[in-house]
PDB file of C-alpha atoms in Angstrom:
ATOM      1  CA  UNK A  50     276.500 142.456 154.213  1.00 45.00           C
ATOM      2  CA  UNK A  51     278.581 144.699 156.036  1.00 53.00           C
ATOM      3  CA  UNK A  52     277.893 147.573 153.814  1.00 54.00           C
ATOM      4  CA  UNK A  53     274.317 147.432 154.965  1.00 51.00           C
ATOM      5  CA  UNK A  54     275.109 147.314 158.969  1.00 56.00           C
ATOM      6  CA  UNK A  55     277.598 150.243 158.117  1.00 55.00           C
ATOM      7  CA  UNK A  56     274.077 152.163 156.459  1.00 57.00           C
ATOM      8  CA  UNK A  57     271.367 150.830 159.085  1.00 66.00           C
ATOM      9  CA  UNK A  58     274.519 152.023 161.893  1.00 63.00           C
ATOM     10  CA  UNK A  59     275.271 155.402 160.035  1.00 63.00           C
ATOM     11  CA  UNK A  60     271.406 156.112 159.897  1.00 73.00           C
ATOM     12  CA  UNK A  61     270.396 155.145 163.586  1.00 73.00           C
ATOM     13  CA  UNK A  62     273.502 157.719 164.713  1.00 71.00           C
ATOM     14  CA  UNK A  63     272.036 160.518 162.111  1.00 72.00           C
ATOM     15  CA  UNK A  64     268.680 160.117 163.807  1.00 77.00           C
ATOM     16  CA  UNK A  65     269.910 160.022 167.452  1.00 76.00           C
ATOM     17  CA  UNK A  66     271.800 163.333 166.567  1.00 74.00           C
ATOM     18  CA  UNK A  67     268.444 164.998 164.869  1.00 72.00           C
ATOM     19  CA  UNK A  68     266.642 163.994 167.992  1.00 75.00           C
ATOM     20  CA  UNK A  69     269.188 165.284 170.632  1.00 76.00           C
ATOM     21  CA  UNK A  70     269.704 168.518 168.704  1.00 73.00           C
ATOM     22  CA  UNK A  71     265.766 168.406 168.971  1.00 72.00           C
ATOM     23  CA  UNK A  72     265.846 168.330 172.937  1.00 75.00           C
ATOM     24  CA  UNK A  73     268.799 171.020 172.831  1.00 74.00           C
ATOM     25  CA  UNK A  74     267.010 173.405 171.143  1.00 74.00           C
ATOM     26  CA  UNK A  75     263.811 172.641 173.560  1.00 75.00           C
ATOM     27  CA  UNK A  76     266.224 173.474 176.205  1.00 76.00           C
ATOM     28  CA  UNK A  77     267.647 176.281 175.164  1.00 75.00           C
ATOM     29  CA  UNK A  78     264.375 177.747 174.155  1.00 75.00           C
ATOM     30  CA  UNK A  79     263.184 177.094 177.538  1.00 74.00           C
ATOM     31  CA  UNK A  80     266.180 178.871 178.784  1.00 75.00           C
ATOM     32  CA  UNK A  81     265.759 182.090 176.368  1.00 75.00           C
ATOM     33  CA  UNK A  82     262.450 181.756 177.730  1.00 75.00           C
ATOM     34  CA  UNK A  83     263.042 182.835 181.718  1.00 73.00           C
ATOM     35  CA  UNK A  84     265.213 185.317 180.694  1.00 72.00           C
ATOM     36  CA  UNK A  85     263.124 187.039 177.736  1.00 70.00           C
ATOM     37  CA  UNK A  86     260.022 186.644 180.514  1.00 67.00           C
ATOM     38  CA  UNK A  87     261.672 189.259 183.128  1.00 68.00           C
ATOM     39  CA  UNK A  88     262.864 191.710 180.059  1.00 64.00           C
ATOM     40  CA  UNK A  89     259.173 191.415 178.593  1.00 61.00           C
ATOM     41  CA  UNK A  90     257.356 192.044 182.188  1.00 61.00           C
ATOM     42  CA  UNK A  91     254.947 194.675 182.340  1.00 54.00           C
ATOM     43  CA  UNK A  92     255.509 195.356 178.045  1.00 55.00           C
ATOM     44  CA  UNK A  93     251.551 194.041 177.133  1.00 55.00           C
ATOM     45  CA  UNK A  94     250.483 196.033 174.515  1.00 59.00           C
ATOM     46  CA  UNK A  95     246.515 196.341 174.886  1.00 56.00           C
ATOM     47  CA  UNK A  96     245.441 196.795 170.333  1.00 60.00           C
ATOM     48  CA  UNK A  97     248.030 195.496 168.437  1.00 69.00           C
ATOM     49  CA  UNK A  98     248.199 194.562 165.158  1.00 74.00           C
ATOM     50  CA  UNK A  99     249.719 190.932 164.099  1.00 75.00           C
ATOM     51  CA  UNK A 100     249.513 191.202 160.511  1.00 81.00           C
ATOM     52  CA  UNK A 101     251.796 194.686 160.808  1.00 81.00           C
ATOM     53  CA  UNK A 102     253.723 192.482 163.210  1.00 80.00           C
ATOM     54  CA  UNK A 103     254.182 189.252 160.753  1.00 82.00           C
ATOM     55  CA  UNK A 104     254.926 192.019 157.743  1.00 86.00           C
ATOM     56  CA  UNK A 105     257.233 193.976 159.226  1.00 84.00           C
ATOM     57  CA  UNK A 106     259.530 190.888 160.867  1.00 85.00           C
ATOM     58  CA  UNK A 107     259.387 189.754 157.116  1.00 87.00           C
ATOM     59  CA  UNK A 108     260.521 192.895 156.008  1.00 87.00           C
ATOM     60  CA  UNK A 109     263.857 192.572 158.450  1.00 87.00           C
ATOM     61  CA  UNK A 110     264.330 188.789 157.779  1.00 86.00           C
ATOM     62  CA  UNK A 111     264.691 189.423 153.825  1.00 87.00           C
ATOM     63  CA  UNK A 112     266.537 192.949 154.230  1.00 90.00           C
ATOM     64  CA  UNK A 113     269.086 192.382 156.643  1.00 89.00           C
ATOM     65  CA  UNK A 114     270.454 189.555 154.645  1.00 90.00           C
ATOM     66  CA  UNK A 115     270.785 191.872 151.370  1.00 92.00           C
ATOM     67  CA  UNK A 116     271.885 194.796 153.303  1.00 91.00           C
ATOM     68  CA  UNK A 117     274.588 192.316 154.751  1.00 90.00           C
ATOM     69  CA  UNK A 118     275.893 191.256 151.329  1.00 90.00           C
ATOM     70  CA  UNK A 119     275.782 195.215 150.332  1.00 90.00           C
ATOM     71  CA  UNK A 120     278.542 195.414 153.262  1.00 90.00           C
ATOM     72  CA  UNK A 121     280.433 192.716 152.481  1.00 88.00           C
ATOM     73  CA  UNK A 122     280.796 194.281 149.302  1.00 90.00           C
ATOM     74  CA  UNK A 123     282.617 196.877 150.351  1.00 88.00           C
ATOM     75  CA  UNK A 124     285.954 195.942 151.865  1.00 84.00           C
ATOM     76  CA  UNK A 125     285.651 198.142 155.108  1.00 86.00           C
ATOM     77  CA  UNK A 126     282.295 196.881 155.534  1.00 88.00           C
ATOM     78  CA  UNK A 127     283.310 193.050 156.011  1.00 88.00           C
ATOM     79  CA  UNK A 128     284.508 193.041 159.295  1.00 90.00           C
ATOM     80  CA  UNK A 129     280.699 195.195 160.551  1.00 91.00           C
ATOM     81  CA  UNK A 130     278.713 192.630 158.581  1.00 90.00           C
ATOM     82  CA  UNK A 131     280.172 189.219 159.939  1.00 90.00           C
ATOM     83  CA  UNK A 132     279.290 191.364 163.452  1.00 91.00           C
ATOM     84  CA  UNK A 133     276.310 192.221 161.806  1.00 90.00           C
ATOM     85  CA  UNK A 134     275.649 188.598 160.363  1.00 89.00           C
ATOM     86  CA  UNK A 135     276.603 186.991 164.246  1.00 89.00           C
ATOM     87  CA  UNK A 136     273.436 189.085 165.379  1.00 87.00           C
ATOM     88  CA  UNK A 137     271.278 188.353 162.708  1.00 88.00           C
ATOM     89  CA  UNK A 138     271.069 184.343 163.973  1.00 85.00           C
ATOM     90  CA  UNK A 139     271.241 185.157 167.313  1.00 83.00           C
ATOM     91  CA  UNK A 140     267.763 187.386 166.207  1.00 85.00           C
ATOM     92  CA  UNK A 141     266.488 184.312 164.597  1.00 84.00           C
ATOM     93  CA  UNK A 142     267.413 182.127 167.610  1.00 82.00           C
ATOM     94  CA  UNK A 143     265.589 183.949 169.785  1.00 83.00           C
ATOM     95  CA  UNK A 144     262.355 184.829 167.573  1.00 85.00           C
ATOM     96  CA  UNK A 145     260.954 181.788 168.879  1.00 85.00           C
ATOM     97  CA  UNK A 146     261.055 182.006 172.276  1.00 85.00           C
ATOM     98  CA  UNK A 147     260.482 186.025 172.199  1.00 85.00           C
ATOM     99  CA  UNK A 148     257.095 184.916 170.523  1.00 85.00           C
ATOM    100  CA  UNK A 149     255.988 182.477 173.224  1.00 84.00           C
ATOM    101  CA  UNK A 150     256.956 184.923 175.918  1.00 83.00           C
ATOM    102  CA  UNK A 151     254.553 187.575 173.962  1.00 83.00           C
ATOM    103  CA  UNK A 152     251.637 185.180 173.594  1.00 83.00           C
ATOM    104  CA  UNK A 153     252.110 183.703 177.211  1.00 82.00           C
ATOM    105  CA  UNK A 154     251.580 187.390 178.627  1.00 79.00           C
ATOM    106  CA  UNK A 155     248.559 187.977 176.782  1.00 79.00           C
ATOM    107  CA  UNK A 156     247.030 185.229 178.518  1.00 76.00           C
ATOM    108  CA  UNK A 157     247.335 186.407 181.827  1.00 71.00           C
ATOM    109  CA  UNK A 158     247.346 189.666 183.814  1.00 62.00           C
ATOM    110  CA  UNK A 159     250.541 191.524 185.022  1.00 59.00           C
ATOM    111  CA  UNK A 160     249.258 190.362 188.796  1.00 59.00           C
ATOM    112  CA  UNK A 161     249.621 186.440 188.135  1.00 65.00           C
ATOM    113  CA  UNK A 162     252.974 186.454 188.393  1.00 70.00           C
ATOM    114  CA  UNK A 163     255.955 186.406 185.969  1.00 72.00           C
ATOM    115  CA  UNK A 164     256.337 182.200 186.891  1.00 75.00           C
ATOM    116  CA  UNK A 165     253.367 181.334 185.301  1.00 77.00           C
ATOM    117  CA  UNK A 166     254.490 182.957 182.230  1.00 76.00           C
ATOM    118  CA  UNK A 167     257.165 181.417 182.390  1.00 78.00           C
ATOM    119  CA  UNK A 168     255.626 177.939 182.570  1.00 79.00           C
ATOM    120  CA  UNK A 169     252.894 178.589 179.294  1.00 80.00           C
ATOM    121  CA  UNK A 170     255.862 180.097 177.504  1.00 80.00           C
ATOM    122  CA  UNK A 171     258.068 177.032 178.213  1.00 81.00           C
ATOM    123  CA  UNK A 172     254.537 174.688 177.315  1.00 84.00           C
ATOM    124  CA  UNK A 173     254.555 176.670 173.843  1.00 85.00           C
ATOM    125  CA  UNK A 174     257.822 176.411 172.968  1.00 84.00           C
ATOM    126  CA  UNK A 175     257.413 172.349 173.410  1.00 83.00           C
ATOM    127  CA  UNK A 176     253.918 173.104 171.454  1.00 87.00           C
ATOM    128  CA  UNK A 177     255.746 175.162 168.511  1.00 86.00           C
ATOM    129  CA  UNK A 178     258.395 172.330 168.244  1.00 83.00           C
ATOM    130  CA  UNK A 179     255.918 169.990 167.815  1.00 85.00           C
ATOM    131  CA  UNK A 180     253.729 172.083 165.032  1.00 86.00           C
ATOM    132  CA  UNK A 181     257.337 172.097 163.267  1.00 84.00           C
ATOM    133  CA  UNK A 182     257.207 168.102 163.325  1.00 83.00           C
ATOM    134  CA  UNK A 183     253.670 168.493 161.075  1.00 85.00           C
ATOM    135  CA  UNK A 184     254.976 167.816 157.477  1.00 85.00           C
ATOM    136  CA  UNK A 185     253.545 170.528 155.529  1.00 84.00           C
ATOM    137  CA  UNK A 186     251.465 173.433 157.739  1.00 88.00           C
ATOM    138  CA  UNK A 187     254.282 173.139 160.321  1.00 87.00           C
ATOM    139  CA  UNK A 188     256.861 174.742 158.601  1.00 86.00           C
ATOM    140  CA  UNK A 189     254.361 177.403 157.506  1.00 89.00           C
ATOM    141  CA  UNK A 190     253.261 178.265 161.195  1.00 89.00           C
ATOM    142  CA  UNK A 191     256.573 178.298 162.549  1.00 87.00           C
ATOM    143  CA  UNK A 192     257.659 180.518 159.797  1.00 87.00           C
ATOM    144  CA  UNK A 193     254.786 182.837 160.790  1.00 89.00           C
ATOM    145  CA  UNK A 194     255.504 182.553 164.309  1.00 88.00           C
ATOM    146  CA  UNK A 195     259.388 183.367 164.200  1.00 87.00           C
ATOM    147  CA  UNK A 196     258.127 186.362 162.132  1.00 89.00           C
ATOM    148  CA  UNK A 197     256.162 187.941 165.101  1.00 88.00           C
ATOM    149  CA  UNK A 198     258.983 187.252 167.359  1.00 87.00           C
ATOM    150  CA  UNK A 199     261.155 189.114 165.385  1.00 87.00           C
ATOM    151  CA  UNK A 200     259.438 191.846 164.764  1.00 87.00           C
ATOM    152  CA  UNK A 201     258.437 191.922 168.950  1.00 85.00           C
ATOM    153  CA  UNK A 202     262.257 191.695 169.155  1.00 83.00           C
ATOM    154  CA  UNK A 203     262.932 194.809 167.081  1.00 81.00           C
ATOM    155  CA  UNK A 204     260.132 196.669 168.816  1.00 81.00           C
ATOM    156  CA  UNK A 205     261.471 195.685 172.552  1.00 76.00           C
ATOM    157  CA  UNK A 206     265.103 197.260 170.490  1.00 72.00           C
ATOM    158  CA  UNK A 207     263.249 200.323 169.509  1.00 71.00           C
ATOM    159  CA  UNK A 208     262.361 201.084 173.306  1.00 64.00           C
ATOM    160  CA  UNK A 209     263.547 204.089 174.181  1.00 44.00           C
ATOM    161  CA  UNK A 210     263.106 203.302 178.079  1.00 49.00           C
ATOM    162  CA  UNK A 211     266.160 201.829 179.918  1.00 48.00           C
ATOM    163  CA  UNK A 212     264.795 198.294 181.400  1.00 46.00           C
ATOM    164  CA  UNK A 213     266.903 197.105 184.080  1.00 46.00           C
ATOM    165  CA  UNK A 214     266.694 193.441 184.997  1.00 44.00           C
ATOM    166  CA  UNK A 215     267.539 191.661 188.047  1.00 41.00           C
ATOM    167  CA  UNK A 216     267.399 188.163 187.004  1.00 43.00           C
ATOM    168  CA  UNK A 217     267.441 186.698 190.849  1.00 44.00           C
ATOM    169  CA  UNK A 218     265.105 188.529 192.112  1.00 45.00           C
ATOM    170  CA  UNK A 219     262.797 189.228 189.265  1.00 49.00           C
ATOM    171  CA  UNK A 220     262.504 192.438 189.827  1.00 50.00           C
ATOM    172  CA  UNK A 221     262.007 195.167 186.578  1.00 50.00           C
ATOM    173  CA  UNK A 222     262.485 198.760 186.991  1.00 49.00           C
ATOM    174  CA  UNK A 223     262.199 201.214 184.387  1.00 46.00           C
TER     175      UNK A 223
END
């Protein structure tokens, strides 16, 4: 008998965990979300191609990984790919958010202002947690959807433009 209150306990505090981490991430997805909005302002990209997009952030999900254990193999390389590796999940952290920034601007103009991007993008992140929670096609879409933010990730890397961001005021000059 206590066995089973020891279970039933031990399962209740495994499910209050998986829910907080739940509302963490939310948070910190909302967060990445008014920052990535002012470093995204004004980047709308009229014809672009989301099948190039979802192929190519494949293409750096599943090479960076093999290129990191190539570096690791070498013994001067360890030290560059645990740097290397630390970036890598920070890229994946923020595909999410990066992606709900992207499809929040293509709803509205560059004159609505960056707040209301801001709120959609926040509403989609909320939205693309709870696709996740759909047992089969969830995982699937927000696969496809982290794959689009990182390839808009790489592509706001590629940039050759300094962006300069003033986070309090909101203003972007480049």
């Amino acid at each position: 008998l206590p066995t089973a209150e020891i279970e039933t306990f031990g399962n209740a505090f495994v499910k209050t965990i998986q829910r907080a981490m739940n509302i963490a991430e939310i948070a910190t997805g909302i967060l990445f979300v008014i920052l990535l909005a002012f470093v995204f302002k004004n980047k709308k990209e009229e014809n672009e191609n989301y099948i190039k997009g979802i192929i190519s952030g494949f293409g750096y999900m599943v090479l960076v990984p093999i290129a990191l254990v190539f570096l690791m193999v070498t013994i001067i390389g360890i030290p560059l790919a645990f740097i290397l590796l630390m970036l890598y999940i920070v890229v994946l952290a923020l595909a999410m958010p990066t992606a709900a920034v992207t499809l929040a601007q293509k709803a509205f103009d560059e004159d609505k202002g960056v707040f209301k991007v801001i709120l959609v993008a926040a509403l989609l992140i909320v939205l693309f947690k709870g696709i996740a929670l759909v047992p089969a096609v969830g995982g699937i879409l927000t696969f496809f959807i982290r794959l689009y933010g990182i390839y808009k990730l790489t592509t706001l890397f590629k940039t050759n433009k300094k962006v300069e961001t003033t986070v309090i005021t909101g203003v972007v000059s480049e």
